[in-house]
Every structure is written in structure tokens, then in C-alpha cells.
Amino acid sequence: MTPFLPPAGPLLLRCRTLVTHARAVPLRDAGVLVENGTVVAVAPFAELADAAPADRTTGLDGVVLPAFTDAHSHLRALPLGEQGVADTDLETWVVRLTGTTALDPYDDTLAAAVALVATGVTTVQAIHHTFAEADAYAAGVRAVASALTEAGLRAELAVGITDRAEFLPEPLPAAWPGPARAPQSLAAPARGLPPGDLPALAASLAPSCPGVRVGVAPVAPQWCSDEALDALLRCAGGGMRLHTHLLESRHQRTWLGDGDGGDPVSRLDRHGLLGPGLSAAHGVWLTGPEIALLARRGAALVHCPVSNARLGSGDAPVRSWLDAGVNVALGMDSQHTAAPDMFAEMRAALAAAERTGGPLTPHEVLAMATEGGAAATGHGGRLGRIAPGFRADLICVATGDTGAKADPGLVERIVCGAETTDVTDVFRSGRPLVAAGAVHGRPAADAALARLRAVLQSDREARTRRLDALAAYEEPLRGLLARAEP
């Protein structure tokens, strides 16, 4: 598939109202001149009117903002409720995932990616993780990368690895309070990729996924052995970025009960994985010293407020992250109930911060969705602002503008009142992905959704039996965790 390329020749955007970054004063009747996908000038439109021919000048009759980065995604197109997986505590929910229907990775990713574009996202960071052997794993990654390119998204795709027990604490006590034996699929699931093979697999994928930057993921530190973390360090030494889940629930701190290297943050640091090349999602149960350590190491944290609330993980102390100097991004974690909505995610961040007693401002959460996301995905200084030298990633929102020359409440009204349906235009590197409300790739995404739902329907009865069988382990798991609660 042909890699994404920005349009040739100059492009001039005439913006009725332009907000160049999260804390900027809005500009009226502003021009943004784009060449080769990069902003080369921002000025009053009258000063740039002759910089491009009329057929290369586009008027945007709304509020123009930097485009968003979804800094933590699993690229799921369908809400998990359609698979019969209801919201519950994180540990139970992860077990339920093992009973879901396997979906075609290309169709799933294409539909998810087009939905992200519709809500103003032009850059996504995602974890792709299976238990497949190397060839099948590589084929899945290539399918995901192909769909991301087709949708037009800029993507950081982290190839995930685990080799310890995701589904039950390890070691499992002899007095397991459930059925006579936990099934192997939960206690010791078979994996097709040994940790030592990950560096070669990831390196082989990078040149075969045009338009997508391949990285690696310790899906979560407590699900990785020391051998796996050492393999990830070899990947990082080769220039690959790392992304992980970190202390999403309180139980993850002591998930490995055999004293294997301590808590998740300490293990990452001991293996040399904490640094500017690492971003970590959730972080709900980080302590003050751990937050300070992440700040010193230059690692980024990705706030996922909707997911945290839906899975009972708690509210992350984001105010303390920012005050400590941590770069903070925003991630939707594919936890939508209808379609992804970055504006709803920003409002959820505001609400979660209020509950923690450390309020955030609309300008701060907009910065998390733009500049913070850019930095967390390795694009700091190139994305997140509309300014010369930055890639021309921007959106137009048809709401919130009073028409006043100086409107200090404009960002607040957009963050607190806009929704996906208000996004009329989206540009990635100057290329329109949404134009006057029409989303590039929507027909293909709708067709993919129809195929996905047909697969769900065909597997409905078998999936119900699988989920019913897993339910026998839910109460014992909760009891086990309650007794071991830190």
C-alpha cells in the first residue's frame, strides 16, 4: 500500500477563528500557509492572500485548533458491550476478554481508525498484542498497519509482549478458592513468541509497515519476566519507543507475589526502561516518589479517565503529575460505548480531577490532548501546535465561537461543550481527512463494521458459553485479591 503523502504545492487555509495552541489568544480571520505538509506561516489572512492560488485556498468557518493525539488505544472498533463484556473491576474484565470473539485485525483497525479521525484525532498510539507465534503475529501487525495507513492516521504501533500470568496473580496460592483447578488458559496461557525473539520480530516489522512507526510494549510490567524486560531494553537500544500499562489498579503493585524484583515502577527502572522513550498509560496508583522518579527520567504518562472510571480503577492524581513536571497526554483506551469522542474524554479528565481535589483547567486538558500527546508519542516540537515548522495537523470545530474579537472563554466552551459531530474538517499534514463533515474512508469503515458484526453474530452462542464458563472464576478471583489487598 502506498504510504501517506502530504499534498504537493502550497495550501492556504482561511480560518474564521484560529487557536494556535491550548493557551493561545484566539485570532480572527487568520491564514495558515502549508507547504509539503508543514506550516510555513501563520498571519492575518490579508497578508497571505496571494500566497496560494484560489483553487488551493480553503475557508474554515469555525474554530480551528491543533488536531488531537489519542496516546493510548487498542484500536477496537466495537464497544465490548456488543461482545457481552460488561463493565466491572479491571481484573475480572481482563478475564472476560479471553472469552470474546476474535475479529479480523484489518477490519477492526480500519473502522476504529476512521472513527478516531472523525473526532479530530490524527495521531494514535496503540498496543497490538496476541499470543500468536511469530509469523501469525507479524501478519496481524502488518494488517493493523495497513488499515491505519488506509485511514490516514499517523501511528505509533507498539508490539506487545507478556510471559507471566495476566489473568491470575502469580504464584497462584495452593488454596485457590475457585473450581478445583484454574484452567491453563488463565493460570499459564500458552504463548507463541518467546521474549528473546521480540527484538528480531519488531525489527523485521519496521520496514514492512510504511507510514507506521513500530515500537514495543511490555503490556504491563507485572506480566513480564526479567528476561522479557531485558529483551525490551534491546529494542529500546535500537531506537524503538516503548509504551505500557502502569499501575492501572491497586492490585498490580503486588501481582507478582514471589518477590521478583519489586513493584512495576522499580522493575522498569532497574531494567533501564524509564526514560524519554517510554510512555505509560493509567498510572492511577502511582505514589509521590514514583511520580517524581518518572519526571526525573523524562517518561510520559497517559491519562485515561473514561477507562479508569468504567473499570473501577479510580481517579489518577493528574494534578500531582503536572506539578511534578511529568509530560501528560490523554488516551481514550478504546473504551467508548458508541463512538470515540475526544471532547467527552477531556470533560471526563476535568471531572476526575475535581474528584481528586486537584482541579485541572480546560486549557490544561486541551494541552494534554494536543502538545502532551505529541510529546508522549515522540512528536514533540512537530505536532500539537499550529505554528511554522509544525506539521499541518489541525481541525475545525463548528461550536463555541461568540464572534468577539477577544474571547477568553472560547477554549473552555469548546472543551466543555463540543462533541465529535461538531468536527467539520480534519487535516493531517495538510491532507483533508474530513472535509465539510464528510469523513475520508467512512464507506470502507461502515463495510468493515458490517463484517465485524456478522462475525459476532455467527459466534454469539459459542461466545455466550465461553463467558458463562469464565464466570465461575470471577468471585474466587475477587476473593483472592481481597485477601491479598495491599
CSV table of N, CA and C in Angstrom, one decimal, residues 74 77 97 124 135 219 236 255 257 273 325 330 395 416-417 426 480 486:
chain,number,residue,atom,x,y,z
A,74,HIS,N,-6.4,0.6,21.9
A,74,HIS,CA,-6.3,-0.8,21.5
A,74,HIS,C,-6.9,-1.0,20.1
A,77,ALA,N,-12.9,-1.4,17.3
A,77,ALA,CA,-14.0,-0.6,16.6
A,77,ALA,C,-15.3,-0.7,17.3
A,97,LEU,N,-12.2,-10.9,28.8
A,97,LEU,CA,-11.7,-10.7,27.4
A,97,LEU,C,-11.3,-12.0,26.8
A,124,VAL,N,-2.3,8.4,16.6
A,124,VAL,CA,-2.7,7.4,17.6
A,124,VAL,C,-1.5,6.6,18.0
A,135,ASP,N,5.1,-15.7,13.0
A,135,ASP,CA,4.6,-15.4,11.7
A,135,ASP,C,3.2,-14.9,11.7
A,219,VAL,N,3.4,-5.2,27.9
A,219,VAL,CA,1.9,-4.9,28.0
A,219,VAL,C,1.6,-4.3,29.4
A,236,ALA,N,14.7,-1.0,22.8
A,236,ALA,CA,14.9,0.5,23.0
A,236,ALA,C,16.3,1.0,22.6
A,255,TRP,N,1.1,-7.9,42.1
A,255,TRP,CA,0.7,-9.1,41.3
A,255,TRP,C,1.6,-10.2,41.3
A,257,GLY,N,3.8,-12.2,43.4
A,257,GLY,CA,3.9,-12.4,44.8
A,257,GLY,C,5.2,-13.1,45.2
A,273,LEU,N,14.4,1.0,31.6
A,273,LEU,CA,13.3,1.3,30.6
A,273,LEU,C,12.6,2.6,30.9
A,325,GLY,N,6.1,18.0,37.0
A,325,GLY,CA,6.8,18.2,35.8
A,325,GLY,C,6.8,17.0,34.8
A,330,LEU,N,-3.4,12.4,26.8
A,330,LEU,CA,-4.7,11.9,27.0
A,330,LEU,C,-4.9,10.7,26.1
A,395,ILE,N,-7.8,20.8,13.1
A,395,ILE,CA,-9.2,20.5,13.0
A,395,ILE,C,-10.0,21.8,13.0
A,416,CYS,N,-15.8,22.1,27.1
A,416,CYS,CA,-16.9,21.7,27.9
A,416,CYS,C,-18.2,21.5,27.2
A,417,GLY,N,-18.2,21.9,25.9
A,417,GLY,CA,-19.5,21.8,25.2
A,417,GLY,C,-19.5,21.1,23.8
A,426,VAL,N,-10.8,18.0,9.2
A,426,VAL,CA,-9.6,17.5,9.9
A,426,VAL,C,-8.6,17.4,8.8
A,480,LEU,N,-9.7,-13.8,46.2
A,480,LEU,CA,-8.3,-14.0,46.3
A,480,LEU,C,-7.6,-12.6,46.4
A,486,PRO,N,-3.3,-4.9,49.1
A,486,PRO,CA,-2.2,-4.2,49.7
A,486,PRO,C,-2.7,-3.1,50.7
